[in-house]
Coordinates of C-alpha atoms (C1' of nucleotides) in Angstrom, one line a residue:
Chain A
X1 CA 121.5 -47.3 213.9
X2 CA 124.3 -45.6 211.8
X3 CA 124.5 -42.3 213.6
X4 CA 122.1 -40.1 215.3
X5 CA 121.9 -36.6 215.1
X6 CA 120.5 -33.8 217.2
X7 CA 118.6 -31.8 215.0
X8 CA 117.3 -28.0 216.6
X9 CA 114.8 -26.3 214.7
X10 CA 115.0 -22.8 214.4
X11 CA 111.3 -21.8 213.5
X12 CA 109.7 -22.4 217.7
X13 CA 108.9 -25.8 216.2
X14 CA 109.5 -28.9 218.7
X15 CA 113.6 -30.4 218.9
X16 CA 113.4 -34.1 217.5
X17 CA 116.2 -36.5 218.0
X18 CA 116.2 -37.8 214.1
X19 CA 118.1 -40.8 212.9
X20 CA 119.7 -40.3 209.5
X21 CA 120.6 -43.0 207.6
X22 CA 123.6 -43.6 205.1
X23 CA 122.5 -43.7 201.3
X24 CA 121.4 -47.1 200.5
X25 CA 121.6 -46.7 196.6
X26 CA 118.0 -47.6 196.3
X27 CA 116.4 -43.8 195.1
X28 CA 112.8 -45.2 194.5
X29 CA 110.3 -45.0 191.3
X30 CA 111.6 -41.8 190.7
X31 CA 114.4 -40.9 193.0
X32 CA 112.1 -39.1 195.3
X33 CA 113.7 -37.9 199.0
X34 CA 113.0 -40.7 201.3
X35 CA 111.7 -40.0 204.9
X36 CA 114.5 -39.0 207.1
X37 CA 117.3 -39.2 204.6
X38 CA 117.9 -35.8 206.1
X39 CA 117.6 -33.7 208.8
X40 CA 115.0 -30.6 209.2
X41 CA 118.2 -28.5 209.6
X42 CA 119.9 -30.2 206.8
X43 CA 116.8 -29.9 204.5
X44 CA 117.1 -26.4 205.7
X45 CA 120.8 -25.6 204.5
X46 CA 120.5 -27.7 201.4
X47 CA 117.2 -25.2 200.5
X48 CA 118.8 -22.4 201.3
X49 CA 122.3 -23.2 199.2
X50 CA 120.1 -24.1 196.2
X51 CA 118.2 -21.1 196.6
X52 CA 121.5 -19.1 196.6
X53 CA 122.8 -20.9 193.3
X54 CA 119.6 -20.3 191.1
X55 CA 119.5 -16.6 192.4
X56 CA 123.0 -16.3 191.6
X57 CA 122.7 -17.8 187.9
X58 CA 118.8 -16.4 187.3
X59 CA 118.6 -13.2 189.7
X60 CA 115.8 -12.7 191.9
X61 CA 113.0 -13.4 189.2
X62 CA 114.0 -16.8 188.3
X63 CA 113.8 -17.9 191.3
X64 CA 110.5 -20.0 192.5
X65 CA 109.8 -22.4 194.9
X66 CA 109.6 -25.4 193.3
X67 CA 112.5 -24.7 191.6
X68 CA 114.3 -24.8 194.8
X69 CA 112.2 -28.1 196.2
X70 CA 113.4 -30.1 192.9
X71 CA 116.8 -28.7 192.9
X72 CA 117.4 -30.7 196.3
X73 CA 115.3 -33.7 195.7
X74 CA 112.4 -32.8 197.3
X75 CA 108.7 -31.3 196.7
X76 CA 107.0 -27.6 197.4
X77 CA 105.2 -29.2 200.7
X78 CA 108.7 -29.9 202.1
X79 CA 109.9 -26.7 202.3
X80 CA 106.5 -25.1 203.9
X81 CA 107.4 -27.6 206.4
X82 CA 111.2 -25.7 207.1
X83 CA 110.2 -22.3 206.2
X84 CA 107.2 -20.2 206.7
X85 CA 107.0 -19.0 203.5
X86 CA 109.2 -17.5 200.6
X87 CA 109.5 -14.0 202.2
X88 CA 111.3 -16.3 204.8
X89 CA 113.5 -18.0 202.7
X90 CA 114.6 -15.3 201.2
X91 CA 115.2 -13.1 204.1
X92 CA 117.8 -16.0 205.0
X93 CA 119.2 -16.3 201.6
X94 CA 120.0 -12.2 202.4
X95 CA 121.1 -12.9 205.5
X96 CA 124.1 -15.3 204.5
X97 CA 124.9 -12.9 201.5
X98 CA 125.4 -10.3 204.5
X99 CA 127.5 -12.2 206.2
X100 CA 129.5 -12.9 203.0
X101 CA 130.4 -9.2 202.8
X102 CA 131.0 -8.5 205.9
X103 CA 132.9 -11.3 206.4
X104 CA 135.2 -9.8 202.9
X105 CA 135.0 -6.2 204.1
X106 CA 136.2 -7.3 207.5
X107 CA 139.1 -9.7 205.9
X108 CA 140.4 -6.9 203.2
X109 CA 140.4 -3.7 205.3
X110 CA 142.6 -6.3 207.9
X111 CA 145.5 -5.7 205.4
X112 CA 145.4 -2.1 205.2
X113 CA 147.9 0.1 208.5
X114 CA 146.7 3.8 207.2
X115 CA 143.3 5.0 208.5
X116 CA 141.8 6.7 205.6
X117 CA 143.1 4.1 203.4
X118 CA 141.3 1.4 204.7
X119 CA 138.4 3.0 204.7
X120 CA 138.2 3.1 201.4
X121 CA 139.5 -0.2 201.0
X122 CA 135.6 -0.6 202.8
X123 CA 134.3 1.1 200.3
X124 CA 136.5 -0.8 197.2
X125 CA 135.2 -4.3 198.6
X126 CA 131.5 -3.4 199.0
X127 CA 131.6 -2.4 195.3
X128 CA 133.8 -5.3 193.8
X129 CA 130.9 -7.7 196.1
X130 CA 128.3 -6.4 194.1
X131 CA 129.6 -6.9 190.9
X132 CA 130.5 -9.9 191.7
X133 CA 127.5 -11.1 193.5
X134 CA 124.9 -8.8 192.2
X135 CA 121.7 -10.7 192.1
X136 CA 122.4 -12.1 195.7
X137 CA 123.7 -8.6 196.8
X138 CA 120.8 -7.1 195.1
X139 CA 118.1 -8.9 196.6
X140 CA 118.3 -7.4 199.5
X141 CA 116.9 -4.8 198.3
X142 CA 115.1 -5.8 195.7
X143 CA 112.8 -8.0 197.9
X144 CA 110.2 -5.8 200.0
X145 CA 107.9 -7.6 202.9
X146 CA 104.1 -8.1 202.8
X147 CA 102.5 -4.6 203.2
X148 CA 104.4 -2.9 206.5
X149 CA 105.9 -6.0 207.6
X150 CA 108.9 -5.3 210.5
X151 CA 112.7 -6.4 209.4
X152 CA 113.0 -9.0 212.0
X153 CA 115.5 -7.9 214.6
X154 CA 118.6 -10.4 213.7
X155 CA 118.1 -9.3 209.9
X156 CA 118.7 -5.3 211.6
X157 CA 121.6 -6.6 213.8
X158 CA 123.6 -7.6 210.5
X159 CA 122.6 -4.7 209.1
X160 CA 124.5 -2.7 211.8
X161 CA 127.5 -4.8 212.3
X162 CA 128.0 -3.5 208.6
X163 CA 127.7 0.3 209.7
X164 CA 130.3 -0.6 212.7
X165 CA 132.3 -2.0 210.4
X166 CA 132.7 1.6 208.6
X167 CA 132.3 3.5 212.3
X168 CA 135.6 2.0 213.4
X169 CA 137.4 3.0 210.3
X170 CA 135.8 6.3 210.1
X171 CA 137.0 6.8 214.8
X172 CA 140.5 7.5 214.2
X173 CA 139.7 10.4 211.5
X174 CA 137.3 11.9 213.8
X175 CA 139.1 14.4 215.9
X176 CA 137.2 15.8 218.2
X177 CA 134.0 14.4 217.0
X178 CA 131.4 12.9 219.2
X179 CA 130.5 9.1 218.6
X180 CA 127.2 10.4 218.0
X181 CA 128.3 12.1 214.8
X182 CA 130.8 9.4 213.9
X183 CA 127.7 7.1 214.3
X184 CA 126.0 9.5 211.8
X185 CA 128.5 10.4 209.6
X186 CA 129.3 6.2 208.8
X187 CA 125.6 6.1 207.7
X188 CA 125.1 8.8 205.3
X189 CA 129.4 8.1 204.2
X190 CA 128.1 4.3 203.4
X191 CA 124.6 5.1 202.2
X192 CA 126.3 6.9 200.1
X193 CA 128.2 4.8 198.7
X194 CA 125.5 2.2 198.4
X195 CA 123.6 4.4 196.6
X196 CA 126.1 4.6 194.1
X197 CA 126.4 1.0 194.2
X198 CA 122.6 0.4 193.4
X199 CA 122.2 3.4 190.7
X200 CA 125.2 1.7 189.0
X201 CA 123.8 -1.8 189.0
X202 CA 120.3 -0.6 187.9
X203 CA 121.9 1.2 184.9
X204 CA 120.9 5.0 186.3
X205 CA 124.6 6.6 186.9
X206 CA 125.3 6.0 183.0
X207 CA 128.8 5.3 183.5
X208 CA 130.7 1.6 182.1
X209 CA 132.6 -0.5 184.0
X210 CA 133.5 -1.4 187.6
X211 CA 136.3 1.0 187.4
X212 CA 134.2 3.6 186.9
X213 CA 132.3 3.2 189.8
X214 CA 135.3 2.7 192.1
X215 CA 136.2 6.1 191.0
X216 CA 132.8 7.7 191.9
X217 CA 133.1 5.9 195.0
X218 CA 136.4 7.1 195.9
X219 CA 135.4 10.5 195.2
X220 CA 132.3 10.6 197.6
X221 CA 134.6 9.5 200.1
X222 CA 137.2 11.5 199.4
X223 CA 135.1 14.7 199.5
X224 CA 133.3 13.9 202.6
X225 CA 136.2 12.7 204.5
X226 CA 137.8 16.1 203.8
X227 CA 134.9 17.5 204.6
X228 CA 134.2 15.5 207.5
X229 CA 138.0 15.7 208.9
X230 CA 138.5 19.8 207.5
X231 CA 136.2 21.4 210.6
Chain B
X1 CA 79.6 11.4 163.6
X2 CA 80.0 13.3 166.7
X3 CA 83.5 13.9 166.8
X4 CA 86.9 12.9 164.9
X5 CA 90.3 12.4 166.8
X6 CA 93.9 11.9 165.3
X7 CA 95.3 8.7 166.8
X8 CA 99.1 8.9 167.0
X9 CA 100.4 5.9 168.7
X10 CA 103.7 5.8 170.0
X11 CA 104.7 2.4 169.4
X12 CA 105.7 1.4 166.0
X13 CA 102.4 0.8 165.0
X14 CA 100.1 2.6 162.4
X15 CA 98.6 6.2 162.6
X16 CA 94.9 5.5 162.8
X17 CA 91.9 7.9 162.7
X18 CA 89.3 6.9 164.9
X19 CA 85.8 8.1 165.8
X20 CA 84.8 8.4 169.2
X21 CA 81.4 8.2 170.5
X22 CA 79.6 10.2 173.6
X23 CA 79.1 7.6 175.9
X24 CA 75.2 6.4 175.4
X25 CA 74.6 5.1 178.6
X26 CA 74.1 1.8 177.8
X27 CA 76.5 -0.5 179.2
X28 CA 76.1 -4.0 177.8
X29 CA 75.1 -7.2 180.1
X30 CA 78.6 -6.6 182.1
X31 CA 78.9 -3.0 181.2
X32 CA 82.4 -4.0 179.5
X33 CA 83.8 -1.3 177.4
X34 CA 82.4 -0.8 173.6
X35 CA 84.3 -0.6 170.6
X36 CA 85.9 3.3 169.9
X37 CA 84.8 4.0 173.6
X38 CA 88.5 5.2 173.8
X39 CA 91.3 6.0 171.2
X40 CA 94.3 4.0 171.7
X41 CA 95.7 7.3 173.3
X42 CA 93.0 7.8 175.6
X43 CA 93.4 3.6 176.7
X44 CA 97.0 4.1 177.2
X45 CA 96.2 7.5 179.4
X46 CA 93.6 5.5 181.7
X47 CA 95.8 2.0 181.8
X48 CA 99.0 4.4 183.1
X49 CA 96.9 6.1 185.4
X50 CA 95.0 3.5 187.3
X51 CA 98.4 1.4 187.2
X52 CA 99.6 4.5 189.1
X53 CA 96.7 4.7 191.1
X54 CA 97.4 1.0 192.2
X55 CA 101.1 0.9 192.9
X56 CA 100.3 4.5 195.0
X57 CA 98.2 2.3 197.2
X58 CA 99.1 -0.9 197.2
X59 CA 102.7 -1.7 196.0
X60 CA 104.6 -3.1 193.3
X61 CA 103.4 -6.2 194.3
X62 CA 99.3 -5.3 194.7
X63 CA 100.1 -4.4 191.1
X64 CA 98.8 -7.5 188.0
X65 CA 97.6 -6.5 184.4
X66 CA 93.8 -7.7 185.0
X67 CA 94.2 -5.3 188.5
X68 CA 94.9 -2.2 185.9
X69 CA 92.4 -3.8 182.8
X70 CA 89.1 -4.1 185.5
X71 CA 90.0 -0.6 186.8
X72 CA 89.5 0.7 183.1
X73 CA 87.2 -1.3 182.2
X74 CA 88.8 -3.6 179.4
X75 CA 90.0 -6.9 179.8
X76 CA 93.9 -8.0 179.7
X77 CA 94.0 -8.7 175.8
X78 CA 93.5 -4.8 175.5
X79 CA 96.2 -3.9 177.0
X80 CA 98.5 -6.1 175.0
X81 CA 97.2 -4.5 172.1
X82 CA 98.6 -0.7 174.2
X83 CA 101.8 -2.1 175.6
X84 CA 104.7 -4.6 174.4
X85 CA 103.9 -6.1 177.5
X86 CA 104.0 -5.4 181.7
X87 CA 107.7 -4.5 181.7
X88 CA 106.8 -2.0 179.3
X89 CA 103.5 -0.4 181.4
X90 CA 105.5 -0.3 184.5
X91 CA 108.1 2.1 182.5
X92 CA 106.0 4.2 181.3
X93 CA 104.8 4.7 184.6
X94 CA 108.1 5.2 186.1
X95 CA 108.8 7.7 183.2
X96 CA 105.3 9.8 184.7
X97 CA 107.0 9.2 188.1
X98 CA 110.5 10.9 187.2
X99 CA 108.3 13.4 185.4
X100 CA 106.7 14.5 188.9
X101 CA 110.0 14.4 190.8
X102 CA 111.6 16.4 188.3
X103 CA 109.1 19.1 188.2
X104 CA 108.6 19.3 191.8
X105 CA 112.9 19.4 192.4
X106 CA 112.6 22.3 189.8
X107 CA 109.9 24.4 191.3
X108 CA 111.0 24.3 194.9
X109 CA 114.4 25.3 194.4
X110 CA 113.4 28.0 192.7
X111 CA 112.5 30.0 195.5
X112 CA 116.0 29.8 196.8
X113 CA 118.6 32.5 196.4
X114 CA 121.7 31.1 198.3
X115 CA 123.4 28.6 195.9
X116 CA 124.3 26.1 198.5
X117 CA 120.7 26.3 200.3
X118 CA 119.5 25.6 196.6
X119 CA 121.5 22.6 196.1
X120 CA 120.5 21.5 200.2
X121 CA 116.8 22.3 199.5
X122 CA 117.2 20.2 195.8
X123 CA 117.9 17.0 198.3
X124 CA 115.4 17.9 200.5
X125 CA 112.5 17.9 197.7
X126 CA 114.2 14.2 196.7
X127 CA 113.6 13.1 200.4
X128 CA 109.8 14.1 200.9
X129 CA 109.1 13.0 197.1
X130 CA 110.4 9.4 198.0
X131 CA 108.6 9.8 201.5
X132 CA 105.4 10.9 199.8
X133 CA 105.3 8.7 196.9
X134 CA 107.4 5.7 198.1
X135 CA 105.5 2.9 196.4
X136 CA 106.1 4.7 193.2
X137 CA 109.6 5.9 193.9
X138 CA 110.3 3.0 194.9
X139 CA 109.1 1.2 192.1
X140 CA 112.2 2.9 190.1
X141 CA 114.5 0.7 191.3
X142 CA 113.1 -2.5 192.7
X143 CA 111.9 -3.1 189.2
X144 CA 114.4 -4.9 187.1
X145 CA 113.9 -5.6 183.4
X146 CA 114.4 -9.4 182.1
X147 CA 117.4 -10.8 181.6
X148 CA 119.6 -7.9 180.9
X149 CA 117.8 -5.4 178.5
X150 CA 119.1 -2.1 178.5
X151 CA 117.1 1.1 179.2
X152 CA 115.6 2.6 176.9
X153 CA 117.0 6.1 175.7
X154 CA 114.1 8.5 176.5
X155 CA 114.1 6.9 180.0
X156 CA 118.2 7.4 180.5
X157 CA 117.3 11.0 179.2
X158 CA 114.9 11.4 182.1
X159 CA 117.3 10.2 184.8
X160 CA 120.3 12.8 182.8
X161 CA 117.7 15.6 183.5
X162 CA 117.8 14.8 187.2
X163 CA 121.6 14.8 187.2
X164 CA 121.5 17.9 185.4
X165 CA 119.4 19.6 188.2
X166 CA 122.2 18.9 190.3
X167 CA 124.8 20.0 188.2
X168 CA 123.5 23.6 187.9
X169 CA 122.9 24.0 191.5
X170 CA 126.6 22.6 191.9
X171 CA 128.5 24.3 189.4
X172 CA 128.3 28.0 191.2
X173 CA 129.9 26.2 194.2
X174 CA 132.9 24.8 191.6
X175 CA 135.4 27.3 192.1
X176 CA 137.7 26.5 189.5
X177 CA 137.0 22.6 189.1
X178 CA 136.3 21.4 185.8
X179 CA 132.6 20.6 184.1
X180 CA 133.8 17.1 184.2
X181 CA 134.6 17.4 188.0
X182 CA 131.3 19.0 188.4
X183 CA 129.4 15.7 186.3
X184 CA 131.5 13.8 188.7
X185 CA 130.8 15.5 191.7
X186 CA 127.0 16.0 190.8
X187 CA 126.5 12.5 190.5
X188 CA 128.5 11.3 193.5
X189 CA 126.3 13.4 195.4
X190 CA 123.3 12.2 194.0
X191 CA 124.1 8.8 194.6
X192 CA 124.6 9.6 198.1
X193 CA 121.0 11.5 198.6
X194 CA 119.4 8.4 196.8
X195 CA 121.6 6.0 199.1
X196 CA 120.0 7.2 202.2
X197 CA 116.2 7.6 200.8
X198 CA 116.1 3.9 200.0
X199 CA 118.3 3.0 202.8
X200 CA 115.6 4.4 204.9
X201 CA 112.5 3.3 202.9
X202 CA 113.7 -0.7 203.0
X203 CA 113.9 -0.7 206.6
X204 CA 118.2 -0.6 206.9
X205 CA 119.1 2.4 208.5
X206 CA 117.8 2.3 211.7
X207 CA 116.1 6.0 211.8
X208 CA 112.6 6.8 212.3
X209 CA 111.0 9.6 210.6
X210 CA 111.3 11.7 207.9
X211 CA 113.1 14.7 210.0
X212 CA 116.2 12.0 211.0
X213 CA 116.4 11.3 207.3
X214 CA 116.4 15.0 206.5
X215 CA 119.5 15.4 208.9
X216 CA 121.5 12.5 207.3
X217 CA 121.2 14.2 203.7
X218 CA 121.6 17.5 204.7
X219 CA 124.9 15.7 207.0
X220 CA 126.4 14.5 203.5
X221 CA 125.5 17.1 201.2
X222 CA 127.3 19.6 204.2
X223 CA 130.3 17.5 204.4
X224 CA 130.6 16.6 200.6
X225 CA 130.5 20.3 199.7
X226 CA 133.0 21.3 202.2
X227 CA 135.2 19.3 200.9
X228 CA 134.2 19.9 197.3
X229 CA 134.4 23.5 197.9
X230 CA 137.7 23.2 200.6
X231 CA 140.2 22.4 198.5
Chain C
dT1 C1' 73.8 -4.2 151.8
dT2 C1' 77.7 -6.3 151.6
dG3 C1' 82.6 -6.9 152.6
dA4 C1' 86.7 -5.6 154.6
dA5 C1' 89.0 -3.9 158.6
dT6 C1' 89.8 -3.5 163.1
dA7 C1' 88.5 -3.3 168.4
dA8 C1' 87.9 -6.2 172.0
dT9 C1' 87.1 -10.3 174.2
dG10 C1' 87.9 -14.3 177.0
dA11 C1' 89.5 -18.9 177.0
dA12 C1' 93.8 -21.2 177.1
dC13 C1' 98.7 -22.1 178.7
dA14 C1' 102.3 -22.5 181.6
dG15 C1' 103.8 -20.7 185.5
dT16 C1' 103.4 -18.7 190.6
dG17 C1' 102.8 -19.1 196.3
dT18 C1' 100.3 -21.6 199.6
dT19 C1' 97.6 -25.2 201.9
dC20 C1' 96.4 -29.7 203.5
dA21 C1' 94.1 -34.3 203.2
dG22 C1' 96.2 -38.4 202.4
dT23 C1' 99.9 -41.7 201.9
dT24 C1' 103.9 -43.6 203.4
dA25 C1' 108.0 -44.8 206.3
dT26 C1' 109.8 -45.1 210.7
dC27 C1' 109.7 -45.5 215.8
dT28 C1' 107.5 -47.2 220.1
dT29 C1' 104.9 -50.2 222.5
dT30 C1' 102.9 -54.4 223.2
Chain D
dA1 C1' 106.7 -60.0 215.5
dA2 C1' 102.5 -57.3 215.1
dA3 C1' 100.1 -53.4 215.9
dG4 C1' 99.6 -48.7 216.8
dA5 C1' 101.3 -44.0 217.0
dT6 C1' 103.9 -40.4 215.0
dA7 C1' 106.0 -37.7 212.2
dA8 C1' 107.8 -37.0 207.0
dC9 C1' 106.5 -36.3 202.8
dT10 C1' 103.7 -36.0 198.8
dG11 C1' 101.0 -34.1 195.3
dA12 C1' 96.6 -32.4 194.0
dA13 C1' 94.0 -28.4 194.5
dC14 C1' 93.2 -23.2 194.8
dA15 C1' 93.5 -18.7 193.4
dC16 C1' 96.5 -16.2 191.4
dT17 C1' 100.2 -14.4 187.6
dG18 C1' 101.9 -12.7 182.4
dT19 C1' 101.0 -13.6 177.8
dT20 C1' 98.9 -15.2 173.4
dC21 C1' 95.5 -15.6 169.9
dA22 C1' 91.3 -17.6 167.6
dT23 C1' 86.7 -15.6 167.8
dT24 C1' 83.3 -12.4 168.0
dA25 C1' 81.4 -7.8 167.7
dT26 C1' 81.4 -3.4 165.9
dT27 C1' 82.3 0.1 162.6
dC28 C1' 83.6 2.0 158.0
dA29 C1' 83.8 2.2 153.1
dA30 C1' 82.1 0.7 148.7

DNA sequence: TTGAATAATGAACAGTGTTCAGTTATCTTT
DNA sequence: AAAGATAACTGAACACTGTTCATTATTCAA
């Protein structure tokens, strides 16, 4: 045995202790996936990076799932066997495009000392994300569940840490101003600017450039922090 | 001849005068449509409508081109004769569905004397619209054209119109800011009322009911306009 | 009545998500 | 080492999708 590898599915499926073999150069008839060249959770992450690249090149409509099984070697079967179905995959896909922002808003507001200033800086990275992500940044809200389907609850827990985010630089403007409202103002503030975000992407705001935008946004914020701090 | 009806279609293609016959009550072996049931008007009139009808009930994704031609009663090379092709359809309905908002936005404010309870009340109509109508609202923006085709000028002039609304129940409020200020301000604002409604409608904002989404617009559109106004 | 013109069809094509019987390859036990 | 059990993986099949276009059916003009 070359290694073994604990492999912990995340889908209530059974835990299998899976050996994985090192790449013997032999790749068959047609260089089909052999049996246990990989892990379920490695299958998993390599799905779910390809999935990521043809999104990011082809947006959310080229995007199928064979395209995804051949771009990693394998067939559709495969990935019913990792994922549920494509709602799934793509909820996941979302997922780690969440955490990529979150993970940029958090790094580039780190810089900034002054209050108000940084929250805008938020609001400058959110925007400069989208453009330069849009079709991963814009399937998440392009993409719509089955008829009624629930956001599963660890989808709605990134979702908040993203309205935290803008909470804790909207507390030190607050004043006097309950959490409660600070809780509410950081939703409509960043809805807000989403929604100029989204109108701007789907060509609705009829203004060019990403400068243009940052503008807009900075004068939505700029008018409700005054607003918001001003009483 | 029973009775004679100028054809005018709207895309590109000939002027054509066609007859049109009472409908005789006989209905073929699968009571498909006969020829010069319809004008190409008329088609077009019944293909946008049961496409609404469809999307109303059952999503953007309940929604296929033999769904709309069986609902009319033609098959799917008829409406390929009607539209370029889907992209187009779904347009046109989106056009019918700016239409609605528009007109509705315009005949509730109305009623309102207080410029600032217009412009509250203008955001208000947006909210129950979207909450009314959300497949079709919604069907605005989750639908993307191929491959980066531009919008179509009669549809930009429809989303302008909207913008505009706002605008006129802005620019009473403007003190001495500029008509540019007021575009500026008008569709920062905008933006933000948009941001929540879809916020809301995909499942990301973590309120429940209509009312809570009522508060959060009518908590930006306060804020924004204090600060608009303030300084 | 014949011929031209056009309205409408429906089969065909290449693609989609999803399922699952069947075929391996690997592991365990004998 | 051979056989049996188990899980991995395939790929064909199903019912869809948007789109095209040769054929057919109907109507109008001559």
């Amino acid at each position: 045995m070359n290694s073994v590898q604990l492999s912990l599915s995340q889908n209530n499926k059974h835990c299998s202790i899976k050996t994985r073999y090192a790449v013997t150069g032999w790749q068959g008839e047609h260089s089909m996936a052999r049996r246990s060249d990989h892990s379920r959770d490695e299958i998993r992450e390599m799905a779910l990076s390809a999935a990521e690249k043809i999104v990011r090149e082809h947006g959310y409509k080229g995007f199928s799932a064979r395209k995804v099984a051949s771009a990693i070697g394998y067939t559709v079967g495969t990935l019913y066997l990792v994922f549920d179905n494509l709602d799934d995959l793509i909820l996941q896909v979302n997922g780690r495009t969440l955490d990529r922002l979150h993970a940029r808003m958090l790094r580039e507001q780190a810089a900034c000392g002054q209050a108000a200033a940084r929250l805008l800086r938020l609001g400058h990275s959110y925007i400069r994300f989208a453009n330069e992500e849009p079709h991963c940044w814009g399937m998440i809200f392009e993409h719509r569940f089955a008829q009624n389907q629930a956001t599963p609850e660890w989808f709605q827990v990134k979702v908040a840490r993203m309205f935290a985010l803008v909470e804790a630089g909207l507390a030190p403007l607050a004043g006097n101003h309950s959490p409660q409202e600070i809780a509410q103002a950081a939703r409509a503030l960043w809805s807000g600017v989403h929604g100029i975000c989204i109108l701007a992407v789907t060509d609705k705001l009829d203004v060019v450039g990403v400068d243009s935008v940052q503008d807009l946004t900075h004068y939505l914020m700029d008018n409700f922090l005054r607003g918001f701090t001003g009483s």
